[in-house]
Amino acid sequence: MNLRPLLAAMFLFSAVSVLADPPPGYPFVAHDAGMRRARQEAKPILLYFGRYGCAWCDHVNRKTFSDPGLKQLFSDNYVLIYVDAEGGKRLRLPTGERLTEGELGARLGAFATPLFVFMTAEGKVVAKIPGFKTVDDFRDYDRYVRGGHYQKQTLLEFLGSKP
Amino acid sequence: MRARLCLVLAVFSAAAATAAPIDVAPAGTFHHLDASGRQSLALAGGQVALVWEDSRGGAPRCYLGLKAGAETAFREYPLGRGECFDPAVAALDGERFLLAWEDETGINAALAGPAGPGGSINLGAGAHASVAAHPTLGAHIAWNAPAGRWQRVWRASLRVLGTQPRAATPQAADAAPPSDDQGFPALAAGEHGVRLLWEDRRHGHTVIYASASADGQIWSAPMRVSGNPTGRAPGNLGRGTGAMRPAVASFGGGFAAAWLDKRDFLSGYDVYAALSEGAGFAKDGKAQDSFADAIAQWHVAVAGNRRGELVIAWDDGRDGTSDIWLTRLTAAGYSENFTLPETSGPAHQSDPAIALDEAGNLHLAWIERAPGSDSSGPTRLRYTVWPLPKP
C-alpha cells in the first residue's frame, strides 16, 4: 500500500490545523471582498483579527467555532472577514483609503489577538472584543448586533442588563 | 504621570526648542508615512527629503518633498505611475538621495538631487522597499516579492550612473529556499558595513532576522535578532509571539535595530531594540520605559548620526490620545520616554519618521488628526526640527 498520499494528506491537515487562520468550514473572505458583500447583502460584519502563531486564536477556533450551531448562526447572518494583524496585504477602507492589514490593526487598536470587530454593513465599528470567548459569549454578541442594541447601549451595558 | 514626563522633557530640553512645525502637504487627505523600516525622512548635506503617500486626487500617490535647511516649505515632486505606496528615501551623498517606491509597475528606484528626482528604474513586482547608501560600500535596495508560495526578501546593489541607478541581479536575502513568508525589509549603511533586517515567519510566528555585509558585496547567512520565544512556553504562547516592522540605523561605529515585539502579549506590542555586536546584534531589550508597559506601541523608527547619538521614536496613547514618544541612548541605557510639545497633546499624533543630522538636530515628521476625530478622519503631514540637548 502506498502511504505517501495519506502521509501527505496528514501533513497538510496538521499544517492547516495549527495555523491561527480562520476556523475551518466558515465562509471567511478577504477584507475588500467582504466589505463589498456586506453592503450588497445588507449584512453585519464580523472581522476576525488573527496573528500568525497565535495560540488563543487556535484555541477559540477549536473550542468555540467548532460548535455547529454557532457556525450556522454566523455563516448565515454575517459577512465573515479574516485579517492577519501583522500582515502586509493592502486593503481598501470604505472611505477609499488604502492601507496594510497591519496598519488596519494599529488603527483599530488590535493590541491582542484574537480581536473580534463587529461592524454594520457600511463598515461602522459597533464592538471590539479581544481574547478567547465562548459559544455563549458569541450568541450574546449576535443578539447585541443583530438586535440593534448597539444603537442605544454599549456592549457592557447590554451584557449587564441581560436577564 | 504627565507632570513627571513634563519634568523629564524640561530637563532634556533646556535651551532646546523645536522649530515651528511645517505643514508639508495639503491637509485633509489620507497621508501615510509607511516606508518599510520607516525610512520616510533623510538628510544629505543641507537638504531634507521627505517621502509620503496621500490620496488628494482620489487615489494613493507618492510624493517627494525637498527643502534646504533654512527654507520654510517643501518643494513637492510626484513619484510613480498609478496608485503608489510606501515610498522610501536614504541619503546617497553630499546632496543627493536614493528613492524607492511601489506602484502599478512594481518596485522602482530613482535618484533625487536638489532639483528633484531623475529617471527611475523598475525592479519588477514587489512591495515594501527599503534603500541605503554609503560612499565606499555602495547603494542598496531591498524589497519583498512572491517566490512561489511565499513572500521572499530580495536585495540588489545599485550602481549610480549619472542621474539614474542601475541594479545588479537581485539576490535572495536568504539563499536557502523559503519555508514561510518574509517581508518588510529595512536597510542601513555605515562605516562598518551594511545591515538588512526583515520579518521572517520560518518558525511559525513572526520574528526579526538580519544579514550583514562588511563590504557591500558579500552577505552573511541570516541570523535571528529578536529574542521573542519560539515554541510552547509558560502562558500558552502557541508557536510564539509576534515581532514586526523592523527599523535599523547606523550610528557612531555601529548599528541599532528597533521593532515592535509582543512577547509581553497582554499589553500589545512593545518597543524592543538591539545594538550591533561585530557582524551580529547583541541581546535585545525594551527601549521604552515602564510607563509604556501597560499600553500598545506602534510605528517604531530609529535614527542615528556619526557622532554616536541615537534616538528611537514611536507612538502610543499612554496619556489618553496618541502622541509621539522618544527615547535617547545614553551611557546608562535608554532614557526615560519623553514627548515634544508639538507632537503631543489632545490631537492624534502618530507615525513618526526621524533623522539625525551631524549637528545633533532631530528632524521629525508625523501624521496628525484633529482632537476628537476618528481613525478615518482627515490628516495633516507635519515636520519639525529639535536640537538634541546634552543628555
Short mmCIF file of N, CA and C in Angstrom, two decimals, chain A residues 12 18-20 51-56 58-59 84-90 92-93 95-103 105-113, chain B residues 30 32 34 53 60 83 85-86 102 128 180 184 199 201 204-206 236-245 262 266-269 296 298-299 351 369 375-376:
data_model
loop_
_atom_site.label_atom_id
_atom_site.label_comp_id
_atom_site.label_asym_id
_atom_site.label_seq_id
_atom_site.Cartn_x
_atom_site.Cartn_y
_atom_site.Cartn_z
N LEU A 12 -0.61 17.89 5.49
CA LEU A 12 -1.37 19.08 5.13
C LEU A 12 -2.39 19.41 6.21
N VAL A 18 -2.82 23.73 12.75
CA VAL A 18 -2.12 24.50 13.77
C VAL A 18 -2.01 25.97 13.39
N LEU A 19 -2.38 26.34 12.19
CA LEU A 19 -2.29 27.74 11.82
C LEU A 19 -3.37 28.54 12.52
N ALA A 20 -3.01 29.73 12.96
CA ALA A 20 -4.01 30.62 13.55
C ALA A 20 -4.72 31.35 12.43
N ARG A 51 -3.44 36.39 14.38
CA ARG A 51 -1.99 36.62 14.27
C ARG A 51 -1.32 35.28 13.97
N TYR A 52 -0.34 35.31 13.10
CA TYR A 52 0.36 34.08 12.74
C TYR A 52 1.04 33.50 13.97
N GLY A 53 0.68 32.28 14.33
CA GLY A 53 1.26 31.64 15.52
C GLY A 53 0.50 31.91 16.79
N CYS A 54 -0.65 32.55 16.70
CA CYS A 54 -1.42 32.98 17.89
C CYS A 54 -2.11 31.77 18.54
N ALA A 55 -1.72 31.47 19.76
CA ALA A 55 -2.28 30.31 20.45
C ALA A 55 -3.76 30.49 20.79
N TRP A 56 -4.13 31.68 21.21
CA TRP A 56 -5.52 31.89 21.61
C TRP A 56 -6.47 31.92 20.42
N ASP A 58 -6.01 29.89 17.85
CA ASP A 58 -6.18 28.45 17.63
C ASP A 58 -7.17 27.88 18.66
N HIS A 59 -7.04 28.36 19.89
CA HIS A 59 -7.89 27.87 20.97
C HIS A 59 -9.36 28.21 20.71
N ASP A 84 -5.01 39.26 8.94
CA ASP A 84 -3.76 38.93 9.64
C ASP A 84 -3.24 40.23 10.27
N ALA A 85 -3.25 40.30 11.59
CA ALA A 85 -2.94 41.57 12.27
C ALA A 85 -1.51 42.04 12.03
N GLU A 86 -0.64 41.15 11.55
CA GLU A 86 0.73 41.55 11.24
C GLU A 86 0.99 41.56 9.73
N GLY A 87 -0.06 41.38 8.95
CA GLY A 87 0.10 41.16 7.52
C GLY A 87 0.44 42.42 6.75
N GLY A 88 0.98 42.22 5.54
CA GLY A 88 1.36 43.33 4.68
C GLY A 88 0.48 43.50 3.47
N LYS A 89 -0.61 42.70 3.37
CA LYS A 89 -1.52 42.87 2.22
C LYS A 89 -2.24 44.19 2.33
N ARG A 90 -2.53 44.79 1.16
CA ARG A 90 -3.21 46.09 1.18
C ARG A 90 -4.71 45.92 1.10
N ARG A 92 -8.66 48.08 1.16
CA ARG A 92 -9.29 49.36 0.84
C ARG A 92 -10.44 49.58 1.81
N LEU A 93 -10.37 50.69 2.54
CA LEU A 93 -11.41 51.01 3.51
C LEU A 93 -12.63 51.61 2.80
N THR A 95 -13.83 54.40 3.11
CA THR A 95 -13.53 55.79 2.74
C THR A 95 -12.73 55.89 1.45
N GLY A 96 -12.21 54.77 0.96
CA GLY A 96 -11.33 54.76 -0.21
C GLY A 96 -9.87 54.68 0.18
N GLU A 97 -9.55 54.93 1.44
CA GLU A 97 -8.16 54.87 1.88
C GLU A 97 -7.63 53.45 1.76
N ARG A 98 -6.37 53.32 1.31
CA ARG A 98 -5.73 52.01 1.22
C ARG A 98 -4.64 51.91 2.27
N LEU A 99 -4.59 50.79 2.93
CA LEU A 99 -3.56 50.57 3.95
C LEU A 99 -3.37 49.08 4.15
N THR A 100 -2.28 48.72 4.84
CA THR A 100 -1.98 47.30 5.02
C THR A 100 -2.82 46.72 6.15
N GLU A 101 -2.85 45.37 6.17
CA GLU A 101 -3.56 44.69 7.27
C GLU A 101 -3.00 45.13 8.62
N GLY A 102 -1.67 45.17 8.73
CA GLY A 102 -1.06 45.57 10.00
C GLY A 102 -1.44 46.98 10.40
N GLU A 103 -1.55 47.86 9.41
CA GLU A 103 -1.91 49.24 9.72
C GLU A 103 -3.37 49.34 10.13
N GLY A 105 -4.81 47.08 11.81
CA GLY A 105 -4.73 46.66 13.20
C GLY A 105 -4.34 47.80 14.12
N ALA A 106 -3.38 48.61 13.69
CA ALA A 106 -2.98 49.76 14.51
C ALA A 106 -4.14 50.75 14.65
N ARG A 107 -4.85 50.98 13.54
CA ARG A 107 -5.98 51.92 13.59
C ARG A 107 -7.07 51.45 14.56
N LEU A 108 -7.32 50.14 14.54
CA LEU A 108 -8.40 49.61 15.37
C LEU A 108 -7.91 49.17 16.74
N GLY A 109 -6.63 49.42 17.03
CA GLY A 109 -6.09 49.08 18.34
C GLY A 109 -6.06 47.59 18.59
N ALA A 110 -5.64 46.83 17.59
CA ALA A 110 -5.60 45.37 17.73
C ALA A 110 -4.36 45.00 18.56
N PHE A 111 -4.43 45.30 19.84
CA PHE A 111 -3.27 45.07 20.71
C PHE A 111 -3.18 43.61 21.12
N ALA A 112 -4.28 42.88 21.01
CA ALA A 112 -4.28 41.47 21.38
C ALA A 112 -5.04 40.70 20.32
N THR A 113 -4.63 39.46 20.12
CA THR A 113 -5.36 38.59 19.19
C THR A 113 -5.77 37.31 19.91
N PHE B 30 -5.58 61.40 3.00
CA PHE B 30 -5.04 60.31 3.81
C PHE B 30 -3.52 60.28 3.65
N HIS B 32 0.15 59.12 4.47
CA HIS B 32 0.78 57.93 5.04
C HIS B 32 2.29 58.12 5.04
N ASP B 34 4.66 55.38 5.56
CA ASP B 34 4.66 53.93 5.77
C ASP B 34 5.84 53.23 5.12
N GLU B 53 2.83 59.30 1.04
CA GLU B 53 1.75 58.92 0.13
C GLU B 53 0.52 59.66 0.62
N PRO B 60 -4.27 56.75 -3.96
CA PRO B 60 -2.97 56.94 -3.31
C PRO B 60 -1.86 57.20 -4.31
N GLU B 83 -1.57 54.07 -8.82
CA GLU B 83 -1.57 54.00 -7.36
C GLU B 83 -0.15 53.69 -6.88
N PHE B 85 2.63 53.38 -3.38
CA PHE B 85 2.66 53.08 -1.95
C PHE B 85 4.08 53.09 -1.40
N ASP B 86 4.15 53.36 -0.12
CA ASP B 86 5.33 53.12 0.71
C ASP B 86 6.63 53.66 0.11
N GLU B 102 6.65 51.64 -4.55
CA GLU B 102 5.88 50.61 -5.24
C GLU B 102 4.73 51.29 -5.97
N HIS B 128 7.09 47.04 -0.35
CA HIS B 128 7.80 47.36 0.89
C HIS B 128 9.30 47.48 0.66
N ASP B 180 8.58 29.87 4.61
CA ASP B 180 7.42 30.66 5.01
C ASP B 180 7.66 32.10 4.56
N PHE B 184 8.86 43.15 4.82
CA PHE B 184 9.18 44.42 5.47
C PHE B 184 10.68 44.56 5.75
N GLU B 199 11.20 40.85 8.56
CA GLU B 199 10.29 39.95 9.27
C GLU B 199 10.39 38.56 8.65
N ARG B 201 8.87 34.40 9.03
CA ARG B 201 7.89 33.51 9.67
C ARG B 201 8.32 32.04 9.64
N GLY B 204 7.07 29.71 12.37
CA GLY B 204 5.65 29.58 12.61
C GLY B 204 5.05 30.79 13.29
N HIS B 205 5.86 31.78 13.56
CA HIS B 205 5.39 33.08 14.05
C HIS B 205 6.37 34.11 13.54
N THR B 206 6.08 35.39 13.72
CA THR B 206 6.89 36.41 13.09
C THR B 206 8.04 36.83 14.00
N ASN B 236 0.97 29.58 27.53
CA ASN B 236 0.31 29.15 26.30
C ASN B 236 0.57 30.11 25.16
N LEU B 237 1.84 30.23 24.77
CA LEU B 237 2.20 31.17 23.71
C LEU B 237 2.04 30.58 22.32
N GLY B 238 1.59 29.35 22.24
CA GLY B 238 1.42 28.74 20.93
C GLY B 238 2.78 28.56 20.27
N ARG B 239 2.84 28.85 18.97
CA ARG B 239 4.13 28.69 18.29
C ARG B 239 5.08 29.82 18.65
N GLY B 240 4.57 30.91 19.20
CA GLY B 240 5.44 32.01 19.60
C GLY B 240 4.74 33.34 19.44
N THR B 241 5.28 34.35 20.07
CA THR B 241 4.70 35.69 20.00
C THR B 241 5.22 36.41 18.75
N GLY B 242 4.65 37.55 18.45
CA GLY B 242 5.00 38.26 17.22
C GLY B 242 6.04 39.34 17.43
N ALA B 243 6.82 39.60 16.38
CA ALA B 243 7.72 40.76 16.33
C ALA B 243 7.61 41.31 14.92
N MET B 244 7.45 42.59 14.77
CA MET B 244 7.20 43.10 13.42
C MET B 244 7.73 44.50 13.20
N ARG B 245 7.80 44.85 11.92
CA ARG B 245 8.18 46.16 11.41
C ARG B 245 9.54 46.62 11.94
N LYS B 262 5.80 41.50 20.74
CA LYS B 262 4.63 41.15 21.53
C LYS B 262 4.93 40.06 22.54
N LEU B 266 0.09 40.56 26.76
CA LEU B 266 -1.15 41.06 27.36
C LEU B 266 -1.37 42.55 27.09
N SER B 267 -0.34 43.27 26.74
CA SER B 267 -0.48 44.72 26.59
C SER B 267 -0.06 45.19 25.21
N GLY B 268 -0.17 44.34 24.22
CA GLY B 268 0.13 44.77 22.87
C GLY B 268 1.63 44.79 22.61
N TYR B 269 1.99 45.41 21.50
CA TYR B 269 3.39 45.45 21.10
C TYR B 269 4.17 46.44 21.97
N ALA B 296 -0.20 49.62 24.23
CA ALA B 296 0.45 49.18 22.99
C ALA B 296 1.24 50.31 22.34
N TRP B 298 3.22 51.56 18.65
CA TRP B 298 3.11 51.37 17.21
C TRP B 298 4.16 52.22 16.50
N HIS B 299 4.50 51.83 15.28
CA HIS B 299 5.26 52.65 14.33
C HIS B 299 6.62 53.07 14.88
N ASP B 351 2.78 57.88 13.68
CA ASP B 351 3.58 57.55 12.50
C ASP B 351 4.85 58.39 12.36
N ARG B 369 -4.07 64.04 13.41
CA ARG B 369 -5.53 64.17 13.25
C ARG B 369 -6.03 65.11 14.32
N SER B 375 -10.54 57.45 13.52
CA SER B 375 -9.34 56.98 12.84
C SER B 375 -9.40 57.14 11.33
N SER B 376 -10.58 57.48 10.80
CA SER B 376 -10.67 57.72 9.36
C SER B 376 -10.79 59.20 9.05
#
